[in-house]
């Protein structure tokens, strides 16, 4: 008998009929002799409706009240799923964040989980009850409702699995697992059987939207095995787990891309201490996250500084940077919002040389010009003109032999 | 400076625009120097939508989960109203039932309030915060969410007002107050300036749907003055309060009616102890509430028993009664679902004779036949053929001089 934590996302519980299907899958897992804890998201579209209400009410909704509002979406789902399980003859009980409790800090709308109370759940499981938990929400030390940010139900599930030392945390979604790249771009993209936490973190942060990044960090910290799979079939999905020897033999696990990028260059910046801070501090204060930063070799005490920001923040960033550039005596600021980032990820590249040059050659062979390069131990990213994005992804996927056919 | 509790019903908070209007009224009350606690219902139609979801999910929704589901309606409203007040520059904070806490028993979907925690609210009020409370919901001793039944927000408001010893509990609705009768039937029905708890209880139980009965019982018990008024204008409404000398001078305060009635007669029942129990116990077990019961004088050890039930329960009741009648050897069962009840209510009738005969005369003068009569200290009800309902109401309203014109 195992303890199984299952999480179903918004599309999996999007209608009464789909909730019924989820109930059947949960029941089957229970009938196989497992203890089952289910975490659910709001029905697809509901959270957006609630957000629209908030925005219709006022321009800058108070964050505490925003969380009170949007947390109702999951509350509806846990009630419906528990009802359904009970009508099928199973013992089931719903839990809100504060009832577990899922204790968080007080950062409304992006709270972090601090601790999971396991006593209530343990008791219910002992009595043969299926436990149904509202994802995405928690409670702070003052008793205020908090939410964990978009995709937060993934983190709820992993945190509950960690707290209960569950045998597996199954994340059900509308895709079969984690793919070597976006199947909409590369038709023979293949499902990855298992992937390390580190690779998954890189994939997630680079734009593969299967799991919330924080949930992977949490899983890594507490060594929770995540099984990403589809709620619409019984295919095995992708295991996200600790790195093993087998994983290292694979040079590159996946190719990702992000089109939501813009590039800013500050020209002829005086090359002296404190200058970078004067450029990037005001951006961080404005809550704009800077991704890649490249500083060229200095000539005559001057250097050029180039970095990327989310495309949606470009206008705001430019205004800030133009002021800062004047303040430090730079020659000028240029920007480009027609760029994209393509990346290859793999723990195998740590122990293999030549991966970077293989990437650059593959791109140049197709005439794709590389504008910026950034590397980590298990990732290489290139900024390119965004019109080449799909081409670059296909070329790289092929070059590293990731297709089903290969 | 007074402590004012205001309750806004579903129609008063039915849209974003209406919530904005409520916020303005709340702010005005605050600006006048009062401490303000606001209780709100779900936006009009929302609770029905949630109930529909539950019924679509399964035939007999589990009651605990039903309450988890339907309590989300009020949660949405408190968040929106608090946001709005804050965007107007006021300090405001929302409270769910469990956060106050509003402690109830565990009778899901019809819970009774046991106790109101006042500490959190007091502290907020002291700091100049407007407190916004979710009506209709509470929490039991196990931490489960409970709801108070339809109209329960009225009771939440009165209970909070009682707990805080508020100066007044204003119940905002879509009518101007309590009327001498239904203005849709009698065009010159007049607004009652003040009415005693006892009269209001009779009016409410007889079908005037302005306040939930339990809220009036609560108000009576804790001596809370209720001010029923419209959220769409500034007219003074109706005060529901302790009986005073002035009220006694009014013979009849109002005329009510109820068309949702059916009459059942059990013919030639043996007149011996225990028979009534054998008839009415199975009805009560089936959750059918019996209203008027009339037993005629016994002849030859036999009597006829007539009573009324809600029309929607007639079929169910007949099935039960026909079995019971056989069991006790009654001669037969007859029924009539084309009956209605008209009633006059007034504390003044306690000290004035001739009210009943005036009522019967007024009805008979118009040819309205009386099928059953039942009286209490401050109320006289007659069951009549339902086609005469409107006529009877108009005649009685006129006979006791209740119109605006009189």
PDB file of N, CA and C in Angstrom, chain A residues 16 19-20 50 53-54 56-58 61-62 64-66 68-69 71-72 75-76 78-80 82-84 86-87 92-94 96 99 143-145, chain B residues 16 19-20 50 53-54 56-58 61-62 64-66 68-69 71-72 75-76 78-80 82-84 86-87 92-94 96 99 143-145:
ATOM      1  N   UNK A  16     -18.238  19.645 -15.014  1.00  0.00           N
ATOM      2  CA  UNK A  16     -18.808  18.628 -14.116  1.00  0.00           C
ATOM      3  C   UNK A  16     -18.404  17.235 -14.608  1.00  0.00           C
ATOM      4  N   UNK A  19     -14.798  16.499 -13.847  1.00  0.00           N
ATOM      5  CA  UNK A  19     -14.607  16.229 -12.411  1.00  0.00           C
ATOM      6  C   UNK A  19     -15.030  14.786 -12.116  1.00  0.00           C
ATOM      7  N   UNK A  20     -16.093  14.353 -12.787  1.00  0.00           N
ATOM      8  CA  UNK A  20     -16.551  12.968 -12.623  1.00  0.00           C
ATOM      9  C   UNK A  20     -15.458  11.990 -13.072  1.00  0.00           C
ATOM     10  N   UNK A  50     -12.495  35.494 -11.879  1.00  0.00           N
ATOM     11  CA  UNK A  50     -12.359  36.175 -10.593  1.00  0.00           C
ATOM     12  C   UNK A  50     -11.395  37.357 -10.720  1.00  0.00           C
ATOM     13  N   UNK A  53     -13.153  40.191 -12.290  1.00  0.00           N
ATOM     14  CA  UNK A  53     -14.007  40.882 -11.316  1.00  0.00           C
ATOM     15  C   UNK A  53     -13.184  41.889 -10.514  1.00  0.00           C
ATOM     16  N   UNK A  54     -12.024  41.421 -10.036  1.00  0.00           N
ATOM     17  CA  UNK A  54     -11.169  42.304  -9.237  1.00  0.00           C
ATOM     18  C   UNK A  54     -10.767  43.535 -10.046  1.00  0.00           C
ATOM     19  N   UNK A  56     -12.297  44.792 -12.581  1.00  0.00           N
ATOM     20  CA  UNK A  56     -13.452  45.641 -12.845  1.00  0.00           C
ATOM     21  C   UNK A  56     -13.782  46.489 -11.619  1.00  0.00           C
ATOM     22  N   UNK A  57     -13.487  45.933 -10.458  1.00  0.00           N
ATOM     23  CA  UNK A  57     -13.822  46.635  -9.205  1.00  0.00           C
ATOM     24  C   UNK A  57     -12.923  47.842  -8.991  1.00  0.00           C
ATOM     25  N   UNK A  58     -11.617  47.669  -9.171  1.00  0.00           N
ATOM     26  CA  UNK A  58     -10.714  48.803  -8.991  1.00  0.00           C
ATOM     27  C   UNK A  58      -9.386  48.532  -9.689  1.00  0.00           C
ATOM     28  N   UNK A  61      -6.229  46.309  -7.063  1.00  0.00           N
ATOM     29  CA  UNK A  61      -6.908  45.599  -5.967  1.00  0.00           C
ATOM     30  C   UNK A  61      -5.950  45.324  -4.819  1.00  0.00           C
ATOM     31  N   UNK A  62      -6.425  45.564  -3.628  1.00  0.00           N
ATOM     32  CA  UNK A  62      -5.656  45.225  -2.432  1.00  0.00           C
ATOM     33  C   UNK A  62      -5.279  43.741  -2.477  1.00  0.00           C
ATOM     34  N   UNK A  64      -4.373  41.497  -0.157  1.00  0.00           N
ATOM     35  CA  UNK A  64      -5.009  40.569   0.786  1.00  0.00           C
ATOM     36  C   UNK A  64      -6.393  40.173   0.271  1.00  0.00           C
ATOM     37  N   UNK A  65      -7.157  41.168  -0.159  1.00  0.00           N
ATOM     38  CA  UNK A  65      -8.523  40.892  -0.598  1.00  0.00           C
ATOM     39  C   UNK A  65      -8.539  40.140  -1.938  1.00  0.00           C
ATOM     40  N   UNK A  66      -7.527  40.422  -2.744  1.00  0.00           N
ATOM     41  CA  UNK A  66      -7.380  39.698  -4.002  1.00  0.00           C
ATOM     42  C   UNK A  66      -7.272  38.190  -3.725  1.00  0.00           C
ATOM     43  N   UNK A  68      -8.352  36.615  -1.043  1.00  0.00           N
ATOM     44  CA  UNK A  68      -9.655  36.151  -0.535  1.00  0.00           C
ATOM     45  C   UNK A  68     -10.557  35.817  -1.723  1.00  0.00           C
ATOM     46  N   UNK A  69     -10.483  36.676  -2.732  1.00  0.00           N
ATOM     47  CA  UNK A  69     -11.341  36.514  -3.912  1.00  0.00           C
ATOM     48  C   UNK A  69     -10.933  35.298  -4.744  1.00  0.00           C
ATOM     49  N   UNK A  71      -9.078  32.749  -4.218  1.00  0.00           N
ATOM     50  CA  UNK A  71      -9.008  31.420  -3.596  1.00  0.00           C
ATOM     51  C   UNK A  71     -10.359  30.707  -3.620  1.00  0.00           C
ATOM     52  N   UNK A  72     -11.435  31.409  -3.979  1.00  0.00           N
ATOM     53  CA  UNK A  72     -12.744  30.736  -4.020  1.00  0.00           C
ATOM     54  C   UNK A  72     -12.810  29.713  -5.149  1.00  0.00           C
ATOM     55  N   UNK A  75     -11.932  26.366  -3.948  1.00  0.00           N
ATOM     56  CA  UNK A  75     -12.909  25.934  -2.941  1.00  0.00           C
ATOM     57  C   UNK A  75     -14.106  25.256  -3.613  1.00  0.00           C
ATOM     58  N   UNK A  76     -14.512  25.811  -4.745  1.00  0.00           N
ATOM     59  CA  UNK A  76     -15.618  25.220  -5.503  1.00  0.00           C
ATOM     60  C   UNK A  76     -15.249  23.807  -5.960  1.00  0.00           C
ATOM     61  N   UNK A  78     -12.953  21.593  -4.797  1.00  0.00           N
ATOM     62  CA  UNK A  78     -12.814  20.542  -3.758  1.00  0.00           C
ATOM     63  C   UNK A  78     -14.185  20.075  -3.281  1.00  0.00           C
ATOM     64  N   UNK A  79     -15.133  21.013  -3.196  1.00  0.00           N
ATOM     65  CA  UNK A  79     -16.472  20.628  -2.741  1.00  0.00           C
ATOM     66  C   UNK A  79     -17.117  19.693  -3.758  1.00  0.00           C
ATOM     67  N   UNK A  80     -17.023  20.060  -5.035  1.00  0.00           N
ATOM     68  CA  UNK A  80     -17.666  19.253  -6.075  1.00  0.00           C
ATOM     69  C   UNK A  80     -17.028  17.861  -6.163  1.00  0.00           C
ATOM     70  N   UNK A  82     -15.382  16.207  -3.842  1.00  0.00           N
ATOM     71  CA  UNK A  82     -15.691  15.421  -2.641  1.00  0.00           C
ATOM     72  C   UNK A  82     -17.123  14.895  -2.705  1.00  0.00           C
ATOM     73  N   UNK A  83     -18.064  15.757  -3.124  1.00  0.00           N
ATOM     74  CA  UNK A  83     -19.456  15.328  -3.298  1.00  0.00           C
ATOM     75  C   UNK A  83     -19.533  14.130  -4.226  1.00  0.00           C
ATOM     76  N   UNK A  84     -18.819  14.250  -5.348  1.00  0.00           N
ATOM     77  CA  UNK A  84     -18.883  13.213  -6.369  1.00  0.00           C
ATOM     78  C   UNK A  84     -18.356  11.896  -5.820  1.00  0.00           C
ATOM     79  N   UNK A  86     -18.246  10.944  -2.764  1.00  0.00           N
ATOM     80  CA  UNK A  86     -19.181  10.427  -1.771  1.00  0.00           C
ATOM     81  C   UNK A  86     -20.396   9.790  -2.432  1.00  0.00           C
ATOM     82  N   UNK A  87     -20.861  10.425  -3.513  1.00  0.00           N
ATOM     83  CA  UNK A  87     -22.031   9.855  -4.183  1.00  0.00           C
ATOM     84  C   UNK A  87     -21.684   8.527  -4.842  1.00  0.00           C
ATOM     85  N   UNK A  92     -14.941  10.747   1.583  1.00  0.00           N
ATOM     86  CA  UNK A  92     -14.090  11.812   1.062  1.00  0.00           C
ATOM     87  C   UNK A  92     -14.334  13.070   1.881  1.00  0.00           C
ATOM     88  N   UNK A  93     -13.311  13.889   1.995  1.00  0.00           N
ATOM     89  CA  UNK A  93     -13.452  15.117   2.783  1.00  0.00           C
ATOM     90  C   UNK A  93     -12.584  16.206   2.180  1.00  0.00           C
ATOM     91  N   UNK A  94     -13.145  17.387   2.042  1.00  0.00           N
ATOM     92  CA  UNK A  94     -12.401  18.493   1.451  1.00  0.00           C
ATOM     93  C   UNK A  94     -11.672  19.292   2.520  1.00  0.00           C
ATOM     94  N   UNK A  96      -9.658  23.136   2.928  1.00  0.00           N
ATOM     95  CA  UNK A  96      -9.120  24.409   2.453  1.00  0.00           C
ATOM     96  C   UNK A  96      -7.706  24.584   2.993  1.00  0.00           C
ATOM     97  N   UNK A  99      -7.513  24.956   6.631  1.00  0.00           N
ATOM     98  CA  UNK A  99      -7.990  23.815   7.421  1.00  0.00           C
ATOM     99  C   UNK A  99      -6.924  22.737   7.583  1.00  0.00           C
ATOM    100  N   UNK A 143      -3.745  34.234  10.170  1.00  0.00           N
ATOM    101  CA  UNK A 143      -5.033  33.665   9.771  1.00  0.00           C
ATOM    102  C   UNK A 143      -5.574  34.225   8.465  1.00  0.00           C
ATOM    103  N   UNK A 144      -4.775  35.031   7.777  1.00  0.00           N
ATOM    104  CA  UNK A 144      -5.197  35.548   6.474  1.00  0.00           C
ATOM    105  C   UNK A 144      -5.039  34.486   5.394  1.00  0.00           C
ATOM    106  N   UNK A 145      -5.970  34.474   4.437  1.00  0.00           N
ATOM    107  CA  UNK A 145      -5.836  33.583   3.283  1.00  0.00           C
ATOM    108  C   UNK A 145      -4.744  34.126   2.371  1.00  0.00           C
TER     109      UNK A 145
ATOM    110  N   UNK B  16     -20.933  44.890 -10.037  1.00  0.00           N
ATOM    111  CA  UNK B  16     -19.785  45.704  -9.626  1.00  0.00           C
ATOM    112  C   UNK B  16     -20.258  47.128  -9.309  1.00  0.00           C
ATOM    113  N   UNK B  19     -22.073  47.263  -6.012  1.00  0.00           N
ATOM    114  CA  UNK B  19     -21.124  47.150  -4.890  1.00  0.00           C
ATOM    115  C   UNK B  19     -20.466  48.507  -4.655  1.00  0.00           C
ATOM    116  N   UNK B  20     -20.182  49.206  -5.748  1.00  0.00           N
ATOM    117  CA  UNK B  20     -19.603  50.544  -5.637  1.00  0.00           C
ATOM    118  C   UNK B  20     -20.560  51.486  -4.891  1.00  0.00           C
ATOM    119  N   UNK B  50     -24.275  28.238  -7.736  1.00  0.00           N
ATOM    120  CA  UNK B  50     -23.509  27.253  -6.980  1.00  0.00           C
ATOM    121  C   UNK B  50     -24.374  26.039  -6.645  1.00  0.00           C
ATOM    122  N   UNK B  53     -24.632  23.886  -9.630  1.00  0.00           N
ATOM    123  CA  UNK B  53     -23.428  23.070  -9.799  1.00  0.00           C
ATOM    124  C   UNK B  53     -23.502  21.815  -8.939  1.00  0.00           C
ATOM    125  N   UNK B  54     -23.896  22.013  -7.678  1.00  0.00           N
ATOM    126  CA  UNK B  54     -23.985  20.873  -6.752  1.00  0.00           C
ATOM    127  C   UNK B  54     -24.981  19.848  -7.276  1.00  0.00           C
ATOM    128  N   UNK B  56     -25.930  19.421 -10.334  1.00  0.00           N
ATOM    129  CA  UNK B  56     -25.431  18.801 -11.558  1.00  0.00           C
ATOM    130  C   UNK B  56     -24.408  17.722 -11.217  1.00  0.00           C
ATOM    131  N   UNK B  57     -23.691  17.930 -10.121  1.00  0.00           N
ATOM    132  CA  UNK B  57     -22.626  16.978  -9.730  1.00  0.00           C
ATOM    133  C   UNK B  57     -23.221  15.662  -9.244  1.00  0.00           C
ATOM    134  N   UNK B  58     -24.216  15.740  -8.367  1.00  0.00           N
ATOM    135  CA  UNK B  58     -24.826  14.498  -7.884  1.00  0.00           C
ATOM    136  C   UNK B  58     -26.206  14.793  -7.310  1.00  0.00           C
ATOM    137  N   UNK B  61     -26.185  15.950  -2.769  1.00  0.00           N
ATOM    138  CA  UNK B  61     -24.857  16.431  -2.385  1.00  0.00           C
ATOM    139  C   UNK B  61     -24.634  16.306  -0.880  1.00  0.00           C
ATOM    140  N   UNK B  62     -23.487  15.831  -0.509  1.00  0.00           N
ATOM    141  CA  UNK B  62     -23.093  15.785   0.898  1.00  0.00           C
ATOM    142  C   UNK B  62     -23.216  17.186   1.506  1.00  0.00           C
ATOM    143  N   UNK B  64     -21.894  18.681   4.200  1.00  0.00           N
ATOM    144  CA  UNK B  64     -20.676  19.408   4.571  1.00  0.00           C
ATOM    145  C   UNK B  64     -20.071  20.071   3.333  1.00  0.00           C
ATOM    146  N   UNK B  65     -19.981  19.298   2.248  1.00  0.00           N
ATOM    147  CA  UNK B  65     -19.341  19.818   1.037  1.00  0.00           C
ATOM    148  C   UNK B  65     -20.228  20.869   0.364  1.00  0.00           C
ATOM    149  N   UNK B  66     -21.525  20.700   0.499  1.00  0.00           N
ATOM    150  CA  UNK B  66     -22.466  21.690  -0.017  1.00  0.00           C
ATOM    151  C   UNK B  66     -22.173  23.061   0.609  1.00  0.00           C
ATOM    152  N   UNK B  68     -19.322  24.020   1.928  1.00  0.00           N
ATOM    153  CA  UNK B  68     -18.022  24.496   1.428  1.00  0.00           C
ATOM    154  C   UNK B  68     -18.234  25.205   0.090  1.00  0.00           C
ATOM    155  N   UNK B  69     -19.111  24.624  -0.711  1.00  0.00           N
ATOM    156  CA  UNK B  69     -19.376  25.166  -2.051  1.00  0.00           C
ATOM    157  C   UNK B  69     -20.125  26.501  -1.988  1.00  0.00           C
ATOM    158  N   UNK B  71     -20.711  28.615   0.318  1.00  0.00           N
ATOM    159  CA  UNK B  71     -20.167  29.732   1.092  1.00  0.00           C
ATOM    160  C   UNK B  71     -19.192  30.577   0.277  1.00  0.00           C
ATOM    161  N   UNK B  72     -18.803  30.107  -0.921  1.00  0.00           N
ATOM    162  CA  UNK B  72     -17.878  30.912  -1.723  1.00  0.00           C
ATOM    163  C   UNK B  72     -18.543  32.183  -2.252  1.00  0.00           C
ATOM    164  N   UNK B  75     -17.890  35.021  -0.020  1.00  0.00           N
ATOM    165  CA  UNK B  75     -16.444  35.291   0.014  1.00  0.00           C
ATOM    166  C   UNK B  75     -16.054  36.235  -1.118  1.00  0.00           C
ATOM    167  N   UNK B  76     -16.662  36.024  -2.271  1.00  0.00           N
ATOM    168  CA  UNK B  76     -16.399  36.902  -3.414  1.00  0.00           C
ATOM    169  C   UNK B  76     -16.832  38.336  -3.088  1.00  0.00           C
ATOM    170  N   UNK B  78     -17.287  39.926  -0.133  1.00  0.00           N
ATOM    171  CA  UNK B  78     -16.512  40.658   0.881  1.00  0.00           C
ATOM    172  C   UNK B  78     -15.190  41.146   0.308  1.00  0.00           C
ATOM    173  N   UNK B  79     -14.589  40.324  -0.545  1.00  0.00           N
ATOM    174  CA  UNK B  79     -13.308  40.728  -1.137  1.00  0.00           C
ATOM    175  C   UNK B  79     -13.512  41.950  -2.029  1.00  0.00           C
ATOM    176  N   UNK B  80     -14.540  41.909  -2.871  1.00  0.00           N
ATOM    177  CA  UNK B  80     -14.771  43.016  -3.804  1.00  0.00           C
ATOM    178  C   UNK B  80     -15.115  44.305  -3.053  1.00  0.00           C
ATOM    179  N   UNK B  82     -14.356  45.129   0.033  1.00  0.00           N
ATOM    180  CA  UNK B  82     -13.185  45.632   0.758  1.00  0.00           C
ATOM    181  C   UNK B  82     -12.207  46.314  -0.186  1.00  0.00           C
ATOM    182  N   UNK B  83     -11.975  45.686  -1.347  1.00  0.00           N
ATOM    183  CA  UNK B  83     -11.106  46.304  -2.358  1.00  0.00           C
ATOM    184  C   UNK B  83     -11.602  47.687  -2.724  1.00  0.00           C
ATOM    185  N   UNK B  84     -12.907  47.772  -2.951  1.00  0.00           N
ATOM    186  CA  UNK B  84     -13.492  49.026  -3.401  1.00  0.00           C
ATOM    187  C   UNK B  84     -13.307  50.110  -2.345  1.00  0.00           C
ATOM    188  N   UNK B  86     -11.063  50.249  -0.069  1.00  0.00           N
ATOM    189  CA  UNK B  86      -9.650  50.614   0.015  1.00  0.00           C
ATOM    190  C   UNK B  86      -9.241  51.515  -1.134  1.00  0.00           C
ATOM    191  N   UNK B  87      -9.774  51.233  -2.319  1.00  0.00           N
ATOM    192  CA  UNK B  87      -9.408  52.069  -3.466  1.00  0.00           C
ATOM    193  C   UNK B  87      -9.989  53.476  -3.296  1.00  0.00           C
ATOM    194  N   UNK B  92     -10.107  49.027   5.169  1.00  0.00           N
ATOM    195  CA  UNK B  92     -11.179  48.033   5.193  1.00  0.00           C
ATOM    196  C   UNK B  92     -10.565  46.650   5.229  1.00  0.00           C
ATOM    197  N   UNK B  93     -11.262  45.704   5.839  1.00  0.00           N
ATOM    198  CA  UNK B  93     -10.730  44.343   5.946  1.00  0.00           C
ATOM    199  C   UNK B  93     -11.884  43.351   5.927  1.00  0.00           C
ATOM    200  N   UNK B  94     -11.726  42.324   5.122  1.00  0.00           N
ATOM    201  CA  UNK B  94     -12.783  41.315   5.013  1.00  0.00           C
ATOM    202  C   UNK B  94     -12.580  40.203   6.042  1.00  0.00           C
ATOM    203  N   UNK B  96     -14.081  36.183   6.837  1.00  0.00           N
ATOM    204  CA  UNK B  96     -14.933  35.015   6.607  1.00  0.00           C
ATOM    205  C   UNK B  96     -15.507  34.558   7.940  1.00  0.00           C
ATOM    206  N   UNK B  99     -13.038  33.288  10.329  1.00  0.00           N
ATOM    207  CA  UNK B  99     -12.016  34.252  10.761  1.00  0.00           C
ATOM    208  C   UNK B  99     -12.501  35.143  11.901  1.00  0.00           C
ATOM    209  N   UNK B 143     -14.028  23.060  13.051  1.00  0.00           N
ATOM    210  CA  UNK B 143     -13.377  23.841  11.999  1.00  0.00           C
ATOM    211  C   UNK B 143     -14.023  23.687  10.637  1.00  0.00           C
ATOM    212  N   UNK B 144     -15.167  22.998  10.564  1.00  0.00           N
ATOM    213  CA  UNK B 144     -15.880  22.873   9.290  1.00  0.00           C
ATOM    214  C   UNK B 144     -16.655  24.149   8.980  1.00  0.00           C
ATOM    215  N   UNK B 145     -16.724  24.490   7.704  1.00  0.00           N
ATOM    216  CA  UNK B 145     -17.545  25.620   7.283  1.00  0.00           C
ATOM    217  C   UNK B 145     -19.014  25.210   7.360  1.00  0.00           C
TER     218      UNK B 145
END
